[in-house]
Tab-separated table of N, CA, C and O in Angstrom:
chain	number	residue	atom	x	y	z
A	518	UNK	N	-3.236	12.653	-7.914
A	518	UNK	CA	-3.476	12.811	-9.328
A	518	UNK	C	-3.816	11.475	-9.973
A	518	UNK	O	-4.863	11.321	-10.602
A	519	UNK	N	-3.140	10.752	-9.849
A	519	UNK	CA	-2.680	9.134	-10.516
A	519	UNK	C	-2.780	8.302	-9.799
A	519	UNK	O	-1.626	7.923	-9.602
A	520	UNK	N	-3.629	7.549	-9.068
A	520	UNK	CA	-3.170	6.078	-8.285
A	520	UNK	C	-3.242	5.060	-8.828
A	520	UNK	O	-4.382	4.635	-9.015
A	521	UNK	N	-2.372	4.443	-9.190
A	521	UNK	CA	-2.008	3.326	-10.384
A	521	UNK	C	-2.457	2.028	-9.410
A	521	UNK	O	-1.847	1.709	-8.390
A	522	UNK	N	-3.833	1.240	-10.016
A	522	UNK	CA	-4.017	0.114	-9.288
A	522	UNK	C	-2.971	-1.486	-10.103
A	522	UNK	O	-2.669	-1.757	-11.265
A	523	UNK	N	-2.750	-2.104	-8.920
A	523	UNK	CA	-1.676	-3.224	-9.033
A	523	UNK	C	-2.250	-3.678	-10.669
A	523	UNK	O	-3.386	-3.489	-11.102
A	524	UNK	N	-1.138	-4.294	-11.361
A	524	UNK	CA	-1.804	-5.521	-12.203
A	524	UNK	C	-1.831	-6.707	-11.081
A	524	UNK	O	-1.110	-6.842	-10.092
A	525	UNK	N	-3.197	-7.748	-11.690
A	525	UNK	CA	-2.685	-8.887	-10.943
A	525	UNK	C	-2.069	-9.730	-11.566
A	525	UNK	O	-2.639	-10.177	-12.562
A	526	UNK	N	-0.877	-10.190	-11.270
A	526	UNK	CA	-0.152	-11.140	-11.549
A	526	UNK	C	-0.670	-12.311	-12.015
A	526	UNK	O	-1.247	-13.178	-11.358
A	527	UNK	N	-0.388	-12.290	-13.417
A	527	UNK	CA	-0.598	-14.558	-13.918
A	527	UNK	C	-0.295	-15.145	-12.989
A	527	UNK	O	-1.178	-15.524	-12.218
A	528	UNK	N	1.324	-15.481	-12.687
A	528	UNK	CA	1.019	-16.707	-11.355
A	528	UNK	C	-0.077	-16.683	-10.594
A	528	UNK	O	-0.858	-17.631	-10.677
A	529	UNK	N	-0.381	-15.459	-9.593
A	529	UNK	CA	-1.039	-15.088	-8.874
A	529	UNK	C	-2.832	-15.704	-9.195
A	529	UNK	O	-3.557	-16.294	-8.395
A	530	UNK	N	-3.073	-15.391	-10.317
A	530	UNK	CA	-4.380	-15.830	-10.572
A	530	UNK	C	-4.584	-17.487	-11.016
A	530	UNK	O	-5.492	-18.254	-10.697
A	531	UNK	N	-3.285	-17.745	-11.941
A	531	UNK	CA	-3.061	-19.397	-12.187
A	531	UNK	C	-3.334	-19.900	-10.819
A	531	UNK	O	-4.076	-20.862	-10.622
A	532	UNK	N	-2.785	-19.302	-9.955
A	532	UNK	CA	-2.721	-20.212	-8.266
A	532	UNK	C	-3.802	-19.741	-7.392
A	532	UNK	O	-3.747	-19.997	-6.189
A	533	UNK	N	-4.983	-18.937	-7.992
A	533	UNK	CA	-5.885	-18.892	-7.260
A	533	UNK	C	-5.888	-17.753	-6.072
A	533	UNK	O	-6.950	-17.406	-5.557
A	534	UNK	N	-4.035	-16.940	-5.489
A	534	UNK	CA	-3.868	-16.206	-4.295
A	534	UNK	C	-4.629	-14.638	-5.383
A	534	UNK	O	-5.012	-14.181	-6.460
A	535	UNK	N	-4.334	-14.450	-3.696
A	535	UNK	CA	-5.313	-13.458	-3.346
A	535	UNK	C	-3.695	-12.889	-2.102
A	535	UNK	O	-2.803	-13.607	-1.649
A	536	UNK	N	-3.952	-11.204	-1.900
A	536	UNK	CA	-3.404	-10.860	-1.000
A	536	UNK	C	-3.360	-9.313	-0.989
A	536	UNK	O	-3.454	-8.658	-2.027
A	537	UNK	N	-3.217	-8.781	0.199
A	537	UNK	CA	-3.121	-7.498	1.200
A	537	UNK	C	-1.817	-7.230	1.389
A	537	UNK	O	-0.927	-7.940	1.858
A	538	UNK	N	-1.791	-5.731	0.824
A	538	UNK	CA	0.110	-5.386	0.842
A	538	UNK	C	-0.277	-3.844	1.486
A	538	UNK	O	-1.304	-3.166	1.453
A	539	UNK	N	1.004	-3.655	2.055
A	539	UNK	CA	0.648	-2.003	2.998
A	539	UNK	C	2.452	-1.525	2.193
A	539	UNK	O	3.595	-1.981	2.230
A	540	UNK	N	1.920	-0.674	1.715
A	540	UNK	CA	3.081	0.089	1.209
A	540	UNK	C	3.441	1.314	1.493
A	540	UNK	O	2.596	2.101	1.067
A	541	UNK	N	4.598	2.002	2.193
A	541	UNK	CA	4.951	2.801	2.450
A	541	UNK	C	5.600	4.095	1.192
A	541	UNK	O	6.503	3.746	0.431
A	542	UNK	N	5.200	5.104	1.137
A	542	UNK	CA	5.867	5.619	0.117
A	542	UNK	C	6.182	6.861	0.453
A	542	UNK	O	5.502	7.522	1.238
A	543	UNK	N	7.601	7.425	-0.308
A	543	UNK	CA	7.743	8.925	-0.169
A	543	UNK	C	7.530	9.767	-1.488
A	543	UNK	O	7.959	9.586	-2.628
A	544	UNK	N	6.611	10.883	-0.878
A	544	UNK	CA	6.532	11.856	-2.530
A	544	UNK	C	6.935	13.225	-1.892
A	544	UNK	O	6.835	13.916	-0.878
A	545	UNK	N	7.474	13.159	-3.196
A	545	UNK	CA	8.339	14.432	-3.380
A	545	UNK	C	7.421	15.981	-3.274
A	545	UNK	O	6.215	15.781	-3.422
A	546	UNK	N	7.772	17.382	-3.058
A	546	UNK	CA	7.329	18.408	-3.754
A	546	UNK	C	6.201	18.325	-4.527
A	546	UNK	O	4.998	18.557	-4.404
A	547	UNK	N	7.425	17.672	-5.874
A	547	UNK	CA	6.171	17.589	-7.471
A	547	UNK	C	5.183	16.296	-7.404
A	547	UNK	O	4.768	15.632	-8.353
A	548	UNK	N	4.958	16.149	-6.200
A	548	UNK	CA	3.968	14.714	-6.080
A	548	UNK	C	4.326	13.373	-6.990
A	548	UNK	O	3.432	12.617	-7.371
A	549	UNK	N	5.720	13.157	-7.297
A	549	UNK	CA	6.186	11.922	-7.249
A	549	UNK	C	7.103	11.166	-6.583
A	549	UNK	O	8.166	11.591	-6.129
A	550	UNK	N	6.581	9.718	-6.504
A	550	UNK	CA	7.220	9.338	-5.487
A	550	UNK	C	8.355	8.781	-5.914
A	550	UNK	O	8.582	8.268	-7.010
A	551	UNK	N	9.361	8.966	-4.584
A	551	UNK	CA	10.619	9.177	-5.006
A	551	UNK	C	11.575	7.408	-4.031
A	551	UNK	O	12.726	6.987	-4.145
A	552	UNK	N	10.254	6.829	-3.101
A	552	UNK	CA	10.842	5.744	-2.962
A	552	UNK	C	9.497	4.914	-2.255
A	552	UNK	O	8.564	5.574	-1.799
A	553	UNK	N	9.489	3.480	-2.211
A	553	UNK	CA	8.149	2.914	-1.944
A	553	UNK	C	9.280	1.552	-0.889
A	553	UNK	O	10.502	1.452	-1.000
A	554	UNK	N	8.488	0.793	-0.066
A	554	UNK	CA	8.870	-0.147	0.392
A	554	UNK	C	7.692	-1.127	0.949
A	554	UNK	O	6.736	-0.474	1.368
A	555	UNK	N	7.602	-1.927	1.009
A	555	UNK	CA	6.642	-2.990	1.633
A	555	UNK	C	6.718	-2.818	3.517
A	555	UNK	O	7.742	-3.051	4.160
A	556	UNK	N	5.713	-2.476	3.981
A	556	UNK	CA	5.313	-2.262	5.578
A	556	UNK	C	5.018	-3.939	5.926
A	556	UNK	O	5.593	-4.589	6.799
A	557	UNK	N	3.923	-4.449	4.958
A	557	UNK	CA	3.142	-5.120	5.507
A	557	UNK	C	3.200	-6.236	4.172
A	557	UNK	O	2.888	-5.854	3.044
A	558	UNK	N	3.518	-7.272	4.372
A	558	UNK	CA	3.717	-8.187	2.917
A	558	UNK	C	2.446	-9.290	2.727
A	558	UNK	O	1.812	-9.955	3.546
A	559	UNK	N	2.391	-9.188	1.513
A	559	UNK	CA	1.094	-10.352	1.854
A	559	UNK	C	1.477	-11.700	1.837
A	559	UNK	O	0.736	-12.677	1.947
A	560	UNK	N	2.868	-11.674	1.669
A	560	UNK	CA	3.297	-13.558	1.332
A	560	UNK	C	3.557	-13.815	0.435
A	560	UNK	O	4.479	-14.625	0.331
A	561	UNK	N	2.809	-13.207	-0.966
A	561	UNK	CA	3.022	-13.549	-1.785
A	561	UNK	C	4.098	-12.662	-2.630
A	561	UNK	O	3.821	-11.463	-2.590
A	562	UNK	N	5.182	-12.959	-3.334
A	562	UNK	CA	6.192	-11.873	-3.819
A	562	UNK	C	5.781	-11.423	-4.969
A	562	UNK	O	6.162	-10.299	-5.295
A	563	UNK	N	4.673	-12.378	-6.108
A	563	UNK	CA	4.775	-11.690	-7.363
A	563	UNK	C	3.281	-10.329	-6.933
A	563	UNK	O	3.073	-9.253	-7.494
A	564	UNK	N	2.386	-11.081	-5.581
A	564	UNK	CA	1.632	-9.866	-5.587
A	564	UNK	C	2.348	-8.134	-4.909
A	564	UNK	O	2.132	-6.961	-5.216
A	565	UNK	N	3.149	-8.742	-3.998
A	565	UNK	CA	4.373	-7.538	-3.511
A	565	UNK	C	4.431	-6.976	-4.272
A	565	UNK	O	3.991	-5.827	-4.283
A	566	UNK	N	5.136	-7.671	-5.478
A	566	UNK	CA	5.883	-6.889	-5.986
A	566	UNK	C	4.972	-5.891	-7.495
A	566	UNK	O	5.422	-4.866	-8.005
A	567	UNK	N	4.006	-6.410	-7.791
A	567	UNK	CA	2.899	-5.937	-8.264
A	567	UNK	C	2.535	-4.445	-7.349
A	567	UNK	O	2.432	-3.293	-7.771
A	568	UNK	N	2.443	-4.801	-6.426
A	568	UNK	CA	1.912	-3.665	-5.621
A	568	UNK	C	3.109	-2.385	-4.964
A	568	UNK	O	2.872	-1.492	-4.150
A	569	UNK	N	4.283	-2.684	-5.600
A	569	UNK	CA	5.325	-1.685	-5.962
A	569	UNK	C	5.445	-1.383	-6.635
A	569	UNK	O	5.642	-0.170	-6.556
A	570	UNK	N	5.490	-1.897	-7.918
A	570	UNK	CA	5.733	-1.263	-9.162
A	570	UNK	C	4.518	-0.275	-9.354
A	570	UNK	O	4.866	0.830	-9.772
A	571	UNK	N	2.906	-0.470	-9.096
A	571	UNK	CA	1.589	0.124	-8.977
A	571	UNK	C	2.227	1.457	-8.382
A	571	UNK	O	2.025	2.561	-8.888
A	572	UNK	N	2.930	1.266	-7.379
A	572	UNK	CA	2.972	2.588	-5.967
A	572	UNK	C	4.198	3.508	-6.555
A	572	UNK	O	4.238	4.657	-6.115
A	573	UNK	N	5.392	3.047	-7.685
A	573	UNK	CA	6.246	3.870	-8.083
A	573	UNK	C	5.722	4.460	-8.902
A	573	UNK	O	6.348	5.431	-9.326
A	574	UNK	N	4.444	4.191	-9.470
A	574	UNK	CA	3.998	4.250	-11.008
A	574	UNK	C	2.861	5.594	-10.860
A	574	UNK	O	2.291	6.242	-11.738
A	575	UNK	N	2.807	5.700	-9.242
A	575	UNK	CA	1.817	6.793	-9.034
A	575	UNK	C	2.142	8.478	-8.919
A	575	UNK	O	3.133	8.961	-8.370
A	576	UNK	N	1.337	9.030	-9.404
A	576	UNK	CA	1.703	10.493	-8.709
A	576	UNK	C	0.812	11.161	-8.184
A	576	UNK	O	-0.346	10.776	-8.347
A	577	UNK	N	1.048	12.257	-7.464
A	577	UNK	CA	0.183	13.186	-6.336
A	577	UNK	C	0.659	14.325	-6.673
A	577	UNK	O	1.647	14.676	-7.318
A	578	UNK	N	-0.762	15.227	-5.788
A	578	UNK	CA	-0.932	16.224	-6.140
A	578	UNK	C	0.718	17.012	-5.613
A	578	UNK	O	1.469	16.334	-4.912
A	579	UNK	N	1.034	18.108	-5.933
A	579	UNK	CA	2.361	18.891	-5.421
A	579	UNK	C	2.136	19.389	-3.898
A	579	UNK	O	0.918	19.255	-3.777
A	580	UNK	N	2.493	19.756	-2.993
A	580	UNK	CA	2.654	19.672	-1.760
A	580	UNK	C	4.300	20.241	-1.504
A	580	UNK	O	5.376	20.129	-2.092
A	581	UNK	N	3.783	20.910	-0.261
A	581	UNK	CA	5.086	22.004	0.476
A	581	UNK	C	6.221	21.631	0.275
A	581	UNK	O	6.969	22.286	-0.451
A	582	UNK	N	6.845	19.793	1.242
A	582	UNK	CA	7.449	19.434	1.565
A	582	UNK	C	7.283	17.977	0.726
A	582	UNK	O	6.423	17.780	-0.132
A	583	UNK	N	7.960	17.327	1.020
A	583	UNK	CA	8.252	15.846	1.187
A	583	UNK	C	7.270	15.211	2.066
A	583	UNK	O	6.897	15.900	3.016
A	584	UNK	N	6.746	13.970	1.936
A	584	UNK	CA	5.938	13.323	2.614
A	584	UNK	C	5.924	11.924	2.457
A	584	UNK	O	5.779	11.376	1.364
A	585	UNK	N	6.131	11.109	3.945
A	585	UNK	CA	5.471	9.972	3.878
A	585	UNK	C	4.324	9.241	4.149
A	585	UNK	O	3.782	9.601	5.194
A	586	UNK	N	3.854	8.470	3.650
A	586	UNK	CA	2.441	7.839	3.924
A	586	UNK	C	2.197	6.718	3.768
A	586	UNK	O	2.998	6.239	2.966
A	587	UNK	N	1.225	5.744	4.247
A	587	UNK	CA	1.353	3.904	3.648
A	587	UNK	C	0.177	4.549	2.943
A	587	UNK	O	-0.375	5.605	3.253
A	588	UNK	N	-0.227	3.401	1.539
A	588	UNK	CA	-1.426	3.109	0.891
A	588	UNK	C	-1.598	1.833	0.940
A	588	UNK	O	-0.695	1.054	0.638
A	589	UNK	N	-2.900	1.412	1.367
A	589	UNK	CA	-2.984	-0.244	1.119
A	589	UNK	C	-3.531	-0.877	-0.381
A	589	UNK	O	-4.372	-0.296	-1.068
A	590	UNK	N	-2.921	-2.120	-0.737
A	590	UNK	CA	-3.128	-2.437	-2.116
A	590	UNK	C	-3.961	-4.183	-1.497
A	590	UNK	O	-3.532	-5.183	-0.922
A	591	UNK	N	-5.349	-3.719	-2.055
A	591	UNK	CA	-5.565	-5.208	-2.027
A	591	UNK	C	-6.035	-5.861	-3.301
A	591	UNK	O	-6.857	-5.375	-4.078
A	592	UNK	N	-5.280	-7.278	-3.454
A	592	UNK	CA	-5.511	-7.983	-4.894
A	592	UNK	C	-6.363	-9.271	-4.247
A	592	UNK	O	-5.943	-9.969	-3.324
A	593	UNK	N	-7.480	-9.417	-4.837
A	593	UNK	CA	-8.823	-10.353	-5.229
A	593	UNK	C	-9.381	-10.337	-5.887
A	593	UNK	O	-9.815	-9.363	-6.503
A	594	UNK	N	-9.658	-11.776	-6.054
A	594	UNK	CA	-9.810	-12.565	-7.443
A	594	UNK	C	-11.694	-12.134	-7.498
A	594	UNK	O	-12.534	-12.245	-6.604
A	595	UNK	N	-11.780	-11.829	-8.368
A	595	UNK	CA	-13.129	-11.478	-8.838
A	595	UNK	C	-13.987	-13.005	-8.245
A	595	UNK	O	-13.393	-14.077	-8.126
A	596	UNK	N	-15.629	-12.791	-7.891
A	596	UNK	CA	-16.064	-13.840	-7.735
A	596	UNK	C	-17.383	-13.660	-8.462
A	596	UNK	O	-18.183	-14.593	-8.530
């Protein structure tokens, strides 16, 4: 329904990073997700953590059961 893309982080852009996050998430029934965790970190924590708050912030379509899945979040700096 909703895939909420990351903000990028001020530090993040003040300092020029850039980074690739693999996030694991579970959604519920009503296609929200009900818990997210970092698979794959990019190093950087304020982009991490950007790219969790993005992945709690999302919802999906409704579905049978419960489900897990990774989504990848990548943050780069415009050129």
């Amino acid at each position: 329904k909703k895939c909420i893309k990351p903000n990028y982080p001020r530090t993040a852009l003040k300092r020029s990073q850039e980074g690739y996050v693999l996030v694991e998430l579970t959604v519920n029934t009503l296609g929200r997700v009900t818990s997210a965790r970092i698979v794959k970190t990019s190093g950087i924590k304020s982009i991490d953590n950007a790219a969790i708050t993005a992945a709690k912030n999302s919802t999906f379509m409704s579905i049978t059961r419960n489900t897990k899945f990774t989504i990848a979040y990548e943050l780069k700096m415009s050129r």
